[in-house]
mmCIF file of C-alpha atoms in Angstrom:
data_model
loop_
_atom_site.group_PDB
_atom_site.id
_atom_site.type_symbol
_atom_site.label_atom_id
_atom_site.label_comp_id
_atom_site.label_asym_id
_atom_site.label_seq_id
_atom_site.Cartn_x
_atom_site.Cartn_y
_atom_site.Cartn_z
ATOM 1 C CA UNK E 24 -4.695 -201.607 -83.167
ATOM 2 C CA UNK E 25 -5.884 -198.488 -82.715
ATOM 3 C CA UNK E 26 -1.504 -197.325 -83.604
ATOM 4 C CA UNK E 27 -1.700 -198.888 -86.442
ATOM 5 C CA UNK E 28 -5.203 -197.842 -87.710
ATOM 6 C CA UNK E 29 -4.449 -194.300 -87.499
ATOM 7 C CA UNK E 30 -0.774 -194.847 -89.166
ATOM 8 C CA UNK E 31 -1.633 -193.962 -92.321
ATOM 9 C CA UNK E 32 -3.864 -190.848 -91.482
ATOM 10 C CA UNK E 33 -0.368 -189.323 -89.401
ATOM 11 C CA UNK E 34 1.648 -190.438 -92.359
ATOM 12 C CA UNK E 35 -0.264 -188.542 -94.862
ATOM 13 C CA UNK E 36 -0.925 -185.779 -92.366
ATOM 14 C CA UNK E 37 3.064 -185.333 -91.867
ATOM 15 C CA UNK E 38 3.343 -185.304 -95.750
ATOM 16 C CA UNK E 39 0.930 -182.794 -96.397
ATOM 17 C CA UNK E 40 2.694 -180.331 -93.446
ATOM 18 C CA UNK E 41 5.625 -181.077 -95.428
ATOM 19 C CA UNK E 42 4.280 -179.872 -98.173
ATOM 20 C CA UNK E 43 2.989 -176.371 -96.781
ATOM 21 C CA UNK E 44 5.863 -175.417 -94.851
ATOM 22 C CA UNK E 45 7.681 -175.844 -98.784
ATOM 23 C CA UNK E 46 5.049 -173.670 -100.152
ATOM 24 C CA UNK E 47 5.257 -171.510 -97.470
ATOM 25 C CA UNK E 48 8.927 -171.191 -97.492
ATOM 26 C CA UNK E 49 8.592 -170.636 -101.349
ATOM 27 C CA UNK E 50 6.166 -167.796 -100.940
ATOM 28 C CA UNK E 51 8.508 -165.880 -98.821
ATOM 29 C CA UNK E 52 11.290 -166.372 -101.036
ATOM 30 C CA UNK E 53 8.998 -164.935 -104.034
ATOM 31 C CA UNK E 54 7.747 -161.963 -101.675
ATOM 32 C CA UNK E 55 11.945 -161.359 -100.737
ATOM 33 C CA UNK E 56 12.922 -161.058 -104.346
ATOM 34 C CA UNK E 57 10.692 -159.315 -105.050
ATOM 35 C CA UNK E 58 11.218 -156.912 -102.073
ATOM 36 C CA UNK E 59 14.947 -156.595 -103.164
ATOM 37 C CA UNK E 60 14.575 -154.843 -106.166
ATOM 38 C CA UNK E 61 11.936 -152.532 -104.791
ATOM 39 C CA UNK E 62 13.890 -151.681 -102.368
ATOM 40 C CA UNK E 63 16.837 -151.137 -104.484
ATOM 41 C CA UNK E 64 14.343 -148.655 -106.325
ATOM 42 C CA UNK E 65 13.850 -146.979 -102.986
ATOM 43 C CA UNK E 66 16.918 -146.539 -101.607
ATOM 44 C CA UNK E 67 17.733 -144.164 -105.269
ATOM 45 C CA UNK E 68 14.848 -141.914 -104.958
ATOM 46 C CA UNK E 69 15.884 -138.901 -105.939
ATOM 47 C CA UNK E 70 15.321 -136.066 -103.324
ATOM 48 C CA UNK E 71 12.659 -133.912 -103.784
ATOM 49 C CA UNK E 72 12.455 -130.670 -105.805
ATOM 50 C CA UNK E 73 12.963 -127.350 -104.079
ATOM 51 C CA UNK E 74 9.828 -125.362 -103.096
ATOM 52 C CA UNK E 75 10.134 -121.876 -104.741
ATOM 53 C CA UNK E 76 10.314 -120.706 -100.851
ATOM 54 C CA UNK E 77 13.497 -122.884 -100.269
ATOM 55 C CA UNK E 78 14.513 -121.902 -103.392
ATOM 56 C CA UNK E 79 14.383 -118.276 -103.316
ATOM 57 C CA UNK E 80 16.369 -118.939 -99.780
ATOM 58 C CA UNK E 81 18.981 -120.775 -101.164
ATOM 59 C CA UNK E 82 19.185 -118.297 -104.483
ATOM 60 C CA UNK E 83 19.452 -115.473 -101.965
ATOM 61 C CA UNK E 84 22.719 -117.174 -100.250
ATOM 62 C CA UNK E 85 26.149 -117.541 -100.937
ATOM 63 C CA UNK E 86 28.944 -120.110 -100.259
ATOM 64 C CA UNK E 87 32.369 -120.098 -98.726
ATOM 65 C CA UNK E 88 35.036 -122.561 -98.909
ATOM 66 C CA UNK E 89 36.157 -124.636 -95.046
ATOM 67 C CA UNK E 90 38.833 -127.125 -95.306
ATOM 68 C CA UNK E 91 37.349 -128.294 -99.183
ATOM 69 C CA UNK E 92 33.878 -128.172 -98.034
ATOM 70 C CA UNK E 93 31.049 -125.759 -99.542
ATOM 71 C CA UNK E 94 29.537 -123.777 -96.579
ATOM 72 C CA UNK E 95 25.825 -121.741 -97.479
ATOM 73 C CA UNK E 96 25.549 -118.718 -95.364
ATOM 74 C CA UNK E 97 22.584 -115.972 -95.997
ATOM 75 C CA UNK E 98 23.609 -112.333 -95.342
ATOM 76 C CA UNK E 99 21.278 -109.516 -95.389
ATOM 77 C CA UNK E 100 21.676 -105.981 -94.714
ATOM 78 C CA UNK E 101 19.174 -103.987 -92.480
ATOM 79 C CA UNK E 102 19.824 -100.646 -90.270
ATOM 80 C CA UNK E 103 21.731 -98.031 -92.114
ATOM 81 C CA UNK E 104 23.639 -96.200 -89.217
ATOM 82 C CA UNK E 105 23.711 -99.412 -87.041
ATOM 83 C CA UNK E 106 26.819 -101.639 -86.370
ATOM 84 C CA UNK E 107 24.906 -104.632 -84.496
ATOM 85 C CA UNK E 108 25.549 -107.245 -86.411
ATOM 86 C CA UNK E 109 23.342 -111.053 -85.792
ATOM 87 C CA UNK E 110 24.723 -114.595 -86.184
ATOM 88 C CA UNK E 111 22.043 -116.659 -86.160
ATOM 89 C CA UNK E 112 22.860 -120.540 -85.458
ATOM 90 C CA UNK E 113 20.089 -123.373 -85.919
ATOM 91 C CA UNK E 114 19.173 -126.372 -84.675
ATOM 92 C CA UNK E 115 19.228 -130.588 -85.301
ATOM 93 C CA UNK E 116 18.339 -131.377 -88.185
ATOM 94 C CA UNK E 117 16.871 -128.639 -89.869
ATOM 95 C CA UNK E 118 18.712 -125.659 -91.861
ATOM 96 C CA UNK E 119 19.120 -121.578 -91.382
ATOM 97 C CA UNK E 120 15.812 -121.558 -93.328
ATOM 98 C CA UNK E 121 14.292 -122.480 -89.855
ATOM 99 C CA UNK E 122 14.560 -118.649 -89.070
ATOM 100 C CA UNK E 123 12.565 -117.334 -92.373
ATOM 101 C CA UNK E 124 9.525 -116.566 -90.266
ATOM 102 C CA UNK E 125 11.710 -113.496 -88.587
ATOM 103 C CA UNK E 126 14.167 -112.797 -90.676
ATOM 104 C CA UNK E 127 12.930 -109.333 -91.801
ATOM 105 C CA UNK E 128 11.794 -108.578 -88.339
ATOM 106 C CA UNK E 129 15.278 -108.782 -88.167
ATOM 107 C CA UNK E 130 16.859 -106.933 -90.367
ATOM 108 C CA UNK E 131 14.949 -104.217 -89.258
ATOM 109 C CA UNK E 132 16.818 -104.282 -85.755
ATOM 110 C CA UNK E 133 20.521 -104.519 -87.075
ATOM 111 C CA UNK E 134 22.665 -103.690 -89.824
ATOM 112 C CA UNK E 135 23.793 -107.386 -90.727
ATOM 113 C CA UNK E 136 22.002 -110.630 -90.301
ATOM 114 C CA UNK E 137 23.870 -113.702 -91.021
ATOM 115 C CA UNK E 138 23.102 -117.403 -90.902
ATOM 116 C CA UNK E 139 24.877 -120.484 -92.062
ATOM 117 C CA UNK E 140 23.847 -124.158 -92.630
ATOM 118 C CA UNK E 141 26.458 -125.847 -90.173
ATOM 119 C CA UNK E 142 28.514 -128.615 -92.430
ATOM 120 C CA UNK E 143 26.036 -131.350 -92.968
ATOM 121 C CA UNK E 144 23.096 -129.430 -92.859
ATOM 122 C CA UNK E 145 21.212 -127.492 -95.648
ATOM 123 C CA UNK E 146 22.512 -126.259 -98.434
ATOM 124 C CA UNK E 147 26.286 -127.014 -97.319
ATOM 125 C CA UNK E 148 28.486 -130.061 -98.455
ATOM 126 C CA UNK E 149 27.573 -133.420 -96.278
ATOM 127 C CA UNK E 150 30.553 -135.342 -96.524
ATOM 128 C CA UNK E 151 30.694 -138.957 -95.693
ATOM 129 C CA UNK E 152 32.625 -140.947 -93.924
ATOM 130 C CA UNK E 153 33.551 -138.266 -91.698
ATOM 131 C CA UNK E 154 33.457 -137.273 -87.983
ATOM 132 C CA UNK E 155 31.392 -134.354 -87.227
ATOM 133 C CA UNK E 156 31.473 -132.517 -83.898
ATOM 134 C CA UNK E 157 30.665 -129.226 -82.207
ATOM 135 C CA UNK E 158 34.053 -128.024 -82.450
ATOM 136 C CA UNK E 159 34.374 -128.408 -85.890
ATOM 137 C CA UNK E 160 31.018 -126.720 -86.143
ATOM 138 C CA UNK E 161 32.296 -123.999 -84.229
ATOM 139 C CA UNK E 162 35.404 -123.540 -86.272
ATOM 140 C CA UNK E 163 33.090 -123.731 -89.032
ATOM 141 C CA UNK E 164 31.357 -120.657 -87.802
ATOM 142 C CA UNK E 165 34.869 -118.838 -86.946
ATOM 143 C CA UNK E 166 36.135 -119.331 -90.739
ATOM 144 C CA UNK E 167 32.500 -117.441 -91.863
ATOM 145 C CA UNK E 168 33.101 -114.590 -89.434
ATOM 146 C CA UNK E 169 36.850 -114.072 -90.968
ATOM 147 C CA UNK E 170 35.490 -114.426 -94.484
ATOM 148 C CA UNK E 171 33.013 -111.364 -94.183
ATOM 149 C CA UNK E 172 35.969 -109.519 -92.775
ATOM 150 C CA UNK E 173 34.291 -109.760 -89.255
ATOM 151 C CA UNK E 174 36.921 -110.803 -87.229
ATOM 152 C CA UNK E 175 37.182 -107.321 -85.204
ATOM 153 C CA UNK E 176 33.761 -107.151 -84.659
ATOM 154 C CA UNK E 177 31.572 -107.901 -81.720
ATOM 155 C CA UNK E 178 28.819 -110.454 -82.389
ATOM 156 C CA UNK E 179 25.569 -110.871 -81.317
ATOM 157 C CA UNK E 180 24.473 -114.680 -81.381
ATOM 158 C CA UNK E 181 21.126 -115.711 -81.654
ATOM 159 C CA UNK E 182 20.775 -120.100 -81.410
ATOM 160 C CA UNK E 183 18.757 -122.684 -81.466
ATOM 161 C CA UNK E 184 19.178 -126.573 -80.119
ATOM 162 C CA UNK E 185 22.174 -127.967 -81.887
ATOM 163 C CA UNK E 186 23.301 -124.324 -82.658
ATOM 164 C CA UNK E 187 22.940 -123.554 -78.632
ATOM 165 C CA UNK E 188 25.854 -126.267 -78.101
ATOM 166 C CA UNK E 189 28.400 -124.806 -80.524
ATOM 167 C CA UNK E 190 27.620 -121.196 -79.141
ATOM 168 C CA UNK E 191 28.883 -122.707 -76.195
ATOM 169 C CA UNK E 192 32.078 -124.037 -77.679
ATOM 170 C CA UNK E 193 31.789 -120.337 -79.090
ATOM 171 C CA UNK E 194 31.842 -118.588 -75.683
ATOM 172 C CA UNK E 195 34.469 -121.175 -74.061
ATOM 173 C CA UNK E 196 36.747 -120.045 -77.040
ATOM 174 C CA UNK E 197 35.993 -116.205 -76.452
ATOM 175 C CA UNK E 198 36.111 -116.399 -73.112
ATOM 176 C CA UNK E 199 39.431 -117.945 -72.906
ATOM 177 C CA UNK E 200 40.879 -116.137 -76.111
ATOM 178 C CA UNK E 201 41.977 -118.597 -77.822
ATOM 179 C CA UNK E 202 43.347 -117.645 -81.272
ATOM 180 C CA UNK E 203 40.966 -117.125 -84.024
ATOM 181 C CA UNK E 204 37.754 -116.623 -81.519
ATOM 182 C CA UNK E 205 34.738 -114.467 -82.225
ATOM 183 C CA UNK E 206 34.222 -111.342 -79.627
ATOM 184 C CA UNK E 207 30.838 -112.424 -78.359
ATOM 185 C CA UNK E 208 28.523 -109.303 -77.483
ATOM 186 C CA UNK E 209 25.607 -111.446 -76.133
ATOM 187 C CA UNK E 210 24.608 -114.649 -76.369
ATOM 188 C CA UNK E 211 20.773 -115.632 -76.624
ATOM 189 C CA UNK E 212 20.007 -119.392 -76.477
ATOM 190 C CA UNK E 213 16.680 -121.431 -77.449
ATOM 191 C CA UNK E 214 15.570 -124.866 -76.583
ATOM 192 C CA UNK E 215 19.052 -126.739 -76.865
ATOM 193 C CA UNK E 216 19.533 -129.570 -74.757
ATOM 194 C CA UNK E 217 22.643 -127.829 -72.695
ATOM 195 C CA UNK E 218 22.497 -130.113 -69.807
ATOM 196 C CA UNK E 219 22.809 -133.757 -70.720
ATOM 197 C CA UNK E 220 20.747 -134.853 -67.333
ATOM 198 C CA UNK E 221 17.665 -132.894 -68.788
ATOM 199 C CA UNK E 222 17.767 -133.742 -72.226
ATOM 200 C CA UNK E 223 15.537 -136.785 -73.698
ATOM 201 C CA UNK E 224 16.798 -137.268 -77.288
ATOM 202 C CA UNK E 225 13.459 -138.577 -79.547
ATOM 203 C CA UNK E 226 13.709 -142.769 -80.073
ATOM 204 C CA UNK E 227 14.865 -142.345 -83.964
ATOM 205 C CA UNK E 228 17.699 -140.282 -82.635
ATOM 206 C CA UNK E 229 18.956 -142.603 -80.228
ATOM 207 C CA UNK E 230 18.470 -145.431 -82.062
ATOM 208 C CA UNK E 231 20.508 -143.304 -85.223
ATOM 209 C CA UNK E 232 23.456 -142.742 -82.892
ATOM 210 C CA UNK E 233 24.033 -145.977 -80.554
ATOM 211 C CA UNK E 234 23.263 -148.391 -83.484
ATOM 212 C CA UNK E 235 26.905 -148.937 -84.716
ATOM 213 C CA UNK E 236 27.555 -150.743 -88.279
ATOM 214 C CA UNK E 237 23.620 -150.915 -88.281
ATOM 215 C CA UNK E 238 23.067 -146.925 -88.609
ATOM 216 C CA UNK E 239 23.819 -146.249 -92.388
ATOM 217 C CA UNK E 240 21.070 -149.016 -92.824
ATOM 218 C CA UNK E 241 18.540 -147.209 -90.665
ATOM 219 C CA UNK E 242 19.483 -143.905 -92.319
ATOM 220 C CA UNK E 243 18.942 -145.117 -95.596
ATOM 221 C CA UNK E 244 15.352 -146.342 -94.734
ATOM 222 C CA UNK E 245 14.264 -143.122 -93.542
ATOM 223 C CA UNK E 246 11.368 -141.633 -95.739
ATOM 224 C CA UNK E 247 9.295 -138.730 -95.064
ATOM 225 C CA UNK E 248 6.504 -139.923 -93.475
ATOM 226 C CA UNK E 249 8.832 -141.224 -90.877
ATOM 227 C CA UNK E 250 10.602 -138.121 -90.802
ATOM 228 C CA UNK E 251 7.325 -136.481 -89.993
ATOM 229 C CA UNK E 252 5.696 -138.300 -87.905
ATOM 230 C CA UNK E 253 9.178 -137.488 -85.574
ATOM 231 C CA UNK E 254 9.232 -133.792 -85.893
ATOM 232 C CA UNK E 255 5.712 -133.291 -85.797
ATOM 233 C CA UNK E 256 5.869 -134.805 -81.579
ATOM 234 C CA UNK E 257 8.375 -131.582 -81.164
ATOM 235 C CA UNK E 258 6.478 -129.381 -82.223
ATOM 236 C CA UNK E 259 2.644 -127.859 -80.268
ATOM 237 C CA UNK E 260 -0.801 -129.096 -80.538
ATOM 238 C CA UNK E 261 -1.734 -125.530 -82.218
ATOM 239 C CA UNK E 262 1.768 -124.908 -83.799
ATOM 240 C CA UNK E 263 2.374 -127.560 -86.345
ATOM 241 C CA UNK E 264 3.504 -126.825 -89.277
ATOM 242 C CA UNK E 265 2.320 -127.076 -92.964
ATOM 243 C CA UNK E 266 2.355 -130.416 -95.185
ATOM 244 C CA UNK E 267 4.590 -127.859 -97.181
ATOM 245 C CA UNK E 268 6.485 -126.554 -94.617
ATOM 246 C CA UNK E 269 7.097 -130.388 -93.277
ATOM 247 C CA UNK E 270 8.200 -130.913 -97.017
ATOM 248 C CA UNK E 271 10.391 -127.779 -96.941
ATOM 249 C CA UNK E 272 12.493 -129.513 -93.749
ATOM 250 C CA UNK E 273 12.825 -133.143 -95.275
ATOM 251 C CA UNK E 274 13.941 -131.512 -98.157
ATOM 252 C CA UNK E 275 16.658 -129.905 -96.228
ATOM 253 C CA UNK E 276 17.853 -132.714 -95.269
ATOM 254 C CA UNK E 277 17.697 -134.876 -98.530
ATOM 255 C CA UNK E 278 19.392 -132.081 -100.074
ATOM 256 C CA UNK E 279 23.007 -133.739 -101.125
ATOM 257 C CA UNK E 280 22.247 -136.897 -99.409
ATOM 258 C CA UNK E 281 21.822 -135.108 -95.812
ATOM 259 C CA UNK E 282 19.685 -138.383 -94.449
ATOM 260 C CA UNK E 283 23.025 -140.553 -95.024
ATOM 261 C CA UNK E 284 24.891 -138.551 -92.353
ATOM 262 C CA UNK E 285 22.243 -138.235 -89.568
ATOM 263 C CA UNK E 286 23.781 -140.964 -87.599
ATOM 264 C CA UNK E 287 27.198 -139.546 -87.526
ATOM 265 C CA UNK E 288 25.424 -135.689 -86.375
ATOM 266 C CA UNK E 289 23.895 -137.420 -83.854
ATOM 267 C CA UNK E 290 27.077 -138.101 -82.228
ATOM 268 C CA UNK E 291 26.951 -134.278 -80.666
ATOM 269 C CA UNK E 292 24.329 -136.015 -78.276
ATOM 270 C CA UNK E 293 27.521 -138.484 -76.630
ATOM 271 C CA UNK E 294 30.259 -135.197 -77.001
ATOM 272 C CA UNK E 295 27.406 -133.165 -74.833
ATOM 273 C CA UNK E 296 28.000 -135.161 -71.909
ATOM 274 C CA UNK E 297 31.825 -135.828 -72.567
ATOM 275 C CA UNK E 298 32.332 -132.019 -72.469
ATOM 276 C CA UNK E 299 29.519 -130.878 -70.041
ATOM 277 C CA UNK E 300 32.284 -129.174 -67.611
ATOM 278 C CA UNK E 301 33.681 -127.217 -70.363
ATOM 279 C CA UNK E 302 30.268 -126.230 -71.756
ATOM 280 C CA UNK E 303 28.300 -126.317 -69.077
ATOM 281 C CA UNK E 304 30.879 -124.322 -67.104
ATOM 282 C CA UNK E 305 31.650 -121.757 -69.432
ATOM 283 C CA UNK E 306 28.140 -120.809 -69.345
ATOM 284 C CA UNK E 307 27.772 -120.240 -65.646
ATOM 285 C CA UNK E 308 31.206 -118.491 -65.521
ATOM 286 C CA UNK E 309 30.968 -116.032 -68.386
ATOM 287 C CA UNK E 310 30.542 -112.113 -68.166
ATOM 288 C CA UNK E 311 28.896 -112.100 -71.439
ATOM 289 C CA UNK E 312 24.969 -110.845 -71.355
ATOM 290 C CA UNK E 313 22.748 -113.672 -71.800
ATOM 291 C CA UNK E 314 19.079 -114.432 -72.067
ATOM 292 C CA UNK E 315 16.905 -117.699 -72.887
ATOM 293 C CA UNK E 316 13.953 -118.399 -74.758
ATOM 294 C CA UNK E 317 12.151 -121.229 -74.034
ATOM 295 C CA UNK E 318 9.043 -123.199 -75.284
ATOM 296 C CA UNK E 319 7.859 -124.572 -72.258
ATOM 297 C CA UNK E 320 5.610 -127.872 -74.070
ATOM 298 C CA UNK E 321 9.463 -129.230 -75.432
ATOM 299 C CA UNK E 322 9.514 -132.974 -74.971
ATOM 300 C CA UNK E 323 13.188 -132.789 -75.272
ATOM 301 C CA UNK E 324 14.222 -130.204 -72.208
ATOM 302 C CA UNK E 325 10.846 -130.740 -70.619
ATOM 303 C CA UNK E 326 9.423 -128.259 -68.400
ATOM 304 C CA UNK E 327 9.535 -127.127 -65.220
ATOM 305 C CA UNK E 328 12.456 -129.774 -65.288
ATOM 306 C CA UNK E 329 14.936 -127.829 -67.899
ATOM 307 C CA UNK E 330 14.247 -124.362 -66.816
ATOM 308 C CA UNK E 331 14.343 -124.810 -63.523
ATOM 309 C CA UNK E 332 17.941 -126.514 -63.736
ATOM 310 C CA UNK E 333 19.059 -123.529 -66.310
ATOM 311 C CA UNK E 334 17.491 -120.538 -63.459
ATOM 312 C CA UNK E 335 19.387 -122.294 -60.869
ATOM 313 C CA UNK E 336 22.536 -122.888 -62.425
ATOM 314 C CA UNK E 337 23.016 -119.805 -65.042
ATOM 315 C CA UNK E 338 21.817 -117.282 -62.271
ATOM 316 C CA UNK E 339 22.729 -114.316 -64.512
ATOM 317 C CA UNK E 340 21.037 -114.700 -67.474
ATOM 318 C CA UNK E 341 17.230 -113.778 -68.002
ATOM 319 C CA UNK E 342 14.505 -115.714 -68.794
ATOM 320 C CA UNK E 343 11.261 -115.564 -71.607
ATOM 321 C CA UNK E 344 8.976 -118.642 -71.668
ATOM 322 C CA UNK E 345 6.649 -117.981 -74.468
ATOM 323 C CA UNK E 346 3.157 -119.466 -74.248
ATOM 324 C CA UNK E 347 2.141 -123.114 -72.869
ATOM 325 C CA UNK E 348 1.143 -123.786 -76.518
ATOM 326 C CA UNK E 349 4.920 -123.058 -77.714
ATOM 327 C CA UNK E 350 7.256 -126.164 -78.082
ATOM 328 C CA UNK E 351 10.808 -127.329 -79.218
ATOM 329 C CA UNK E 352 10.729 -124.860 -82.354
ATOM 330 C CA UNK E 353 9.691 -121.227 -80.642
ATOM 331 C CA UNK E 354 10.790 -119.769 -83.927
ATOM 332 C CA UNK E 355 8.894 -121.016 -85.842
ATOM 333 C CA UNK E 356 5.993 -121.869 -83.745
ATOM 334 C CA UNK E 357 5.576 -118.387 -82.263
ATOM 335 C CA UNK E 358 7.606 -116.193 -84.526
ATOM 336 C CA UNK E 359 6.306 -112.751 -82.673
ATOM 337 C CA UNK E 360 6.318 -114.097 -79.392
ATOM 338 C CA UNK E 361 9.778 -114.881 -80.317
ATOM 339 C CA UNK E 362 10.908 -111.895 -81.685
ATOM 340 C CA UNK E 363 9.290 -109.596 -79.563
ATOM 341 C CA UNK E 364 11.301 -111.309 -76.403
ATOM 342 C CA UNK E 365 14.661 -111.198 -78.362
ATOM 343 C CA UNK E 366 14.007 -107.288 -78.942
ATOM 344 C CA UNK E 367 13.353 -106.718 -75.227
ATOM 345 C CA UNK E 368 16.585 -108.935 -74.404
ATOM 346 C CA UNK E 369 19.230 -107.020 -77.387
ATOM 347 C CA UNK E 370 17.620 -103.394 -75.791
ATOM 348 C CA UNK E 371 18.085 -104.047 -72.367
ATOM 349 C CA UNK E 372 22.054 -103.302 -72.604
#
């Protein structure tokens, strides 16, 4: 009795579920179109405008031509009397214009200073689909030396991160004189994750590089405040940067569609460990004066972990770790600091 009492409640109970999980199903479908176009909208945004900093970098550069690619390089002249000339290689996935804070500082110690964006970076050409690596990079940075009619010069290389593994392929190619090399005259690296089994890549970068079909997606749906909110973990408690210096980097990156080949950058990460013998080993072999400096609060090559591994294995080169404060981007976080352990290095030979 009691079955067929309540019969009529279930019946109408069922039909009004029915009848919510339609609506329901109808309201998402209104919120997905109109999601599509908005994001349609999104995925054009135009990059932003220069800065009249980054501006009055890039106006102050030049460009080369490598294999159909535009290359920006900045060039300035300092020391009258001095040969020393400075190649200055930066980091993942910022620009030359991460060494603006000592430029002049250096110019005043050497008669040329010279940085590039690497292809993909910057100011240069990103092209897409294509395979980037650190020996292209380097070869990249071989065809610059050749076009300012450096070729029988020695170099003095100054890196950072990403620009610390293709000084590497740099050395192993001096080292080994193999045609077309740059004559290395020292070699000073900064915060680059040289040895795969101390490096911890940030989660957007690993999730940019082992993602497959999936990464152009991701790439497309990064925006600044995601940007930010990543580089600002690399950087010190008491060394971040500006909101317009943050802008300054993402627009480095936007710059010719930069965000759309982060995933296929990244890639340097895998070629690290495919090649740590070569790299690794060239830098433990070489005869070439070295000298690292190092922000000890990196998340990436953490301390004492990195630096320990890098005294113990590289027992030749010498050592500056700035202050505890100082993080992935020593450079820029403590320019003098910086500077001032790069002079003592480049005056010690």
């Amino acid at each position: 009795c009691l079955r067929r009492t309540n019969l009529p409640c279930l019946q109408k109970n069922d039909s009004e579920c029915g009848s919510a999980r339609r609506a329901s199903r109808e309201w998402w479908l209104y919120v997905a179109l109109l999601c599509v176009p908005l994001l349609a909208v999104y995925l054009h945004i135009p990059p932003p405008q220069l800065s009249p900093a980054l501006n009055s970098w890039r106006t102050s550069g030049h460009f080369f031509t490598f294999r159909g690619n535009n290359i920006f390089y900045k060039e300035s002249f300092g020391v009258v009397g001095s040969s020393d000339v400075l190649l200055l290689l930066h980091g993942f996935p910022t620009s030359s214009y991460d060494w603006y804070k000592i430029w002049d500082s250096l110019t005043q110690r050497f008669n040329r200073v010279i940085a590039l964006d690497f292809l993909g970076f910057g100011f240069s050409h990103k092209p897409r689909p294509h395979r980037y690596s650190i020996f292209e990079q380097a070869s990249v940075v071989e065809a610059l030396v050749t076009h300012l009619g450096l070729s029988e010069q020695r170099i003095n290389i100054l890196s950072h991160d990403y620009g610390d593994t293709v000084a590497l392929e740099l050395l192993y190619r001096s080292d080994h004189n193999r045609s077309g090399h740059i004559t290395i005259n020292s070699l000073c690296l900064s915060n680059g994750g040289i040895f795969p089994e101390t490096h911890y890549p940030r989660f957007l970068q690993k999730v940019l590089k082992d993602s497959g079909f999936i990464s152009p997606v991701f790439t497309r749906l990064i925006n600044f405040q995601l940007f930010s909110r990543g580089i600002r973990d690399v950087f010190g408690p008491y060394t971040q940067p500006t909101e317009a210096e943050f802008w300054d980097m993402w627009t480095g990156i936007r710059f010719n569609d930069g965000n759309l080949v982060m995933d296929s950058i990244l890639q340097y990460i895998n070629q690290r460990l495919k090649h740590r013998e070569r790299w690794v080993g060239t830098l433990t072999s070489t005869s070439t004066p070295l000298h690292m400096i190092y922000g000890p609060l990196d998340p990436v090559n953490p301390h004492p972990e990195f630096i320990q591994l890098y005294q113990k294995l590289v027992q030749r080169s010498t050592v500056s770790v700035l202050d505890e404060h100082v993080s992935h981007y020593p450079q820029l976080e403590d320019p003098t600091g910086f500077f001032n352990a790069y002079l003592s290095f480049i005056n010690s030979f």
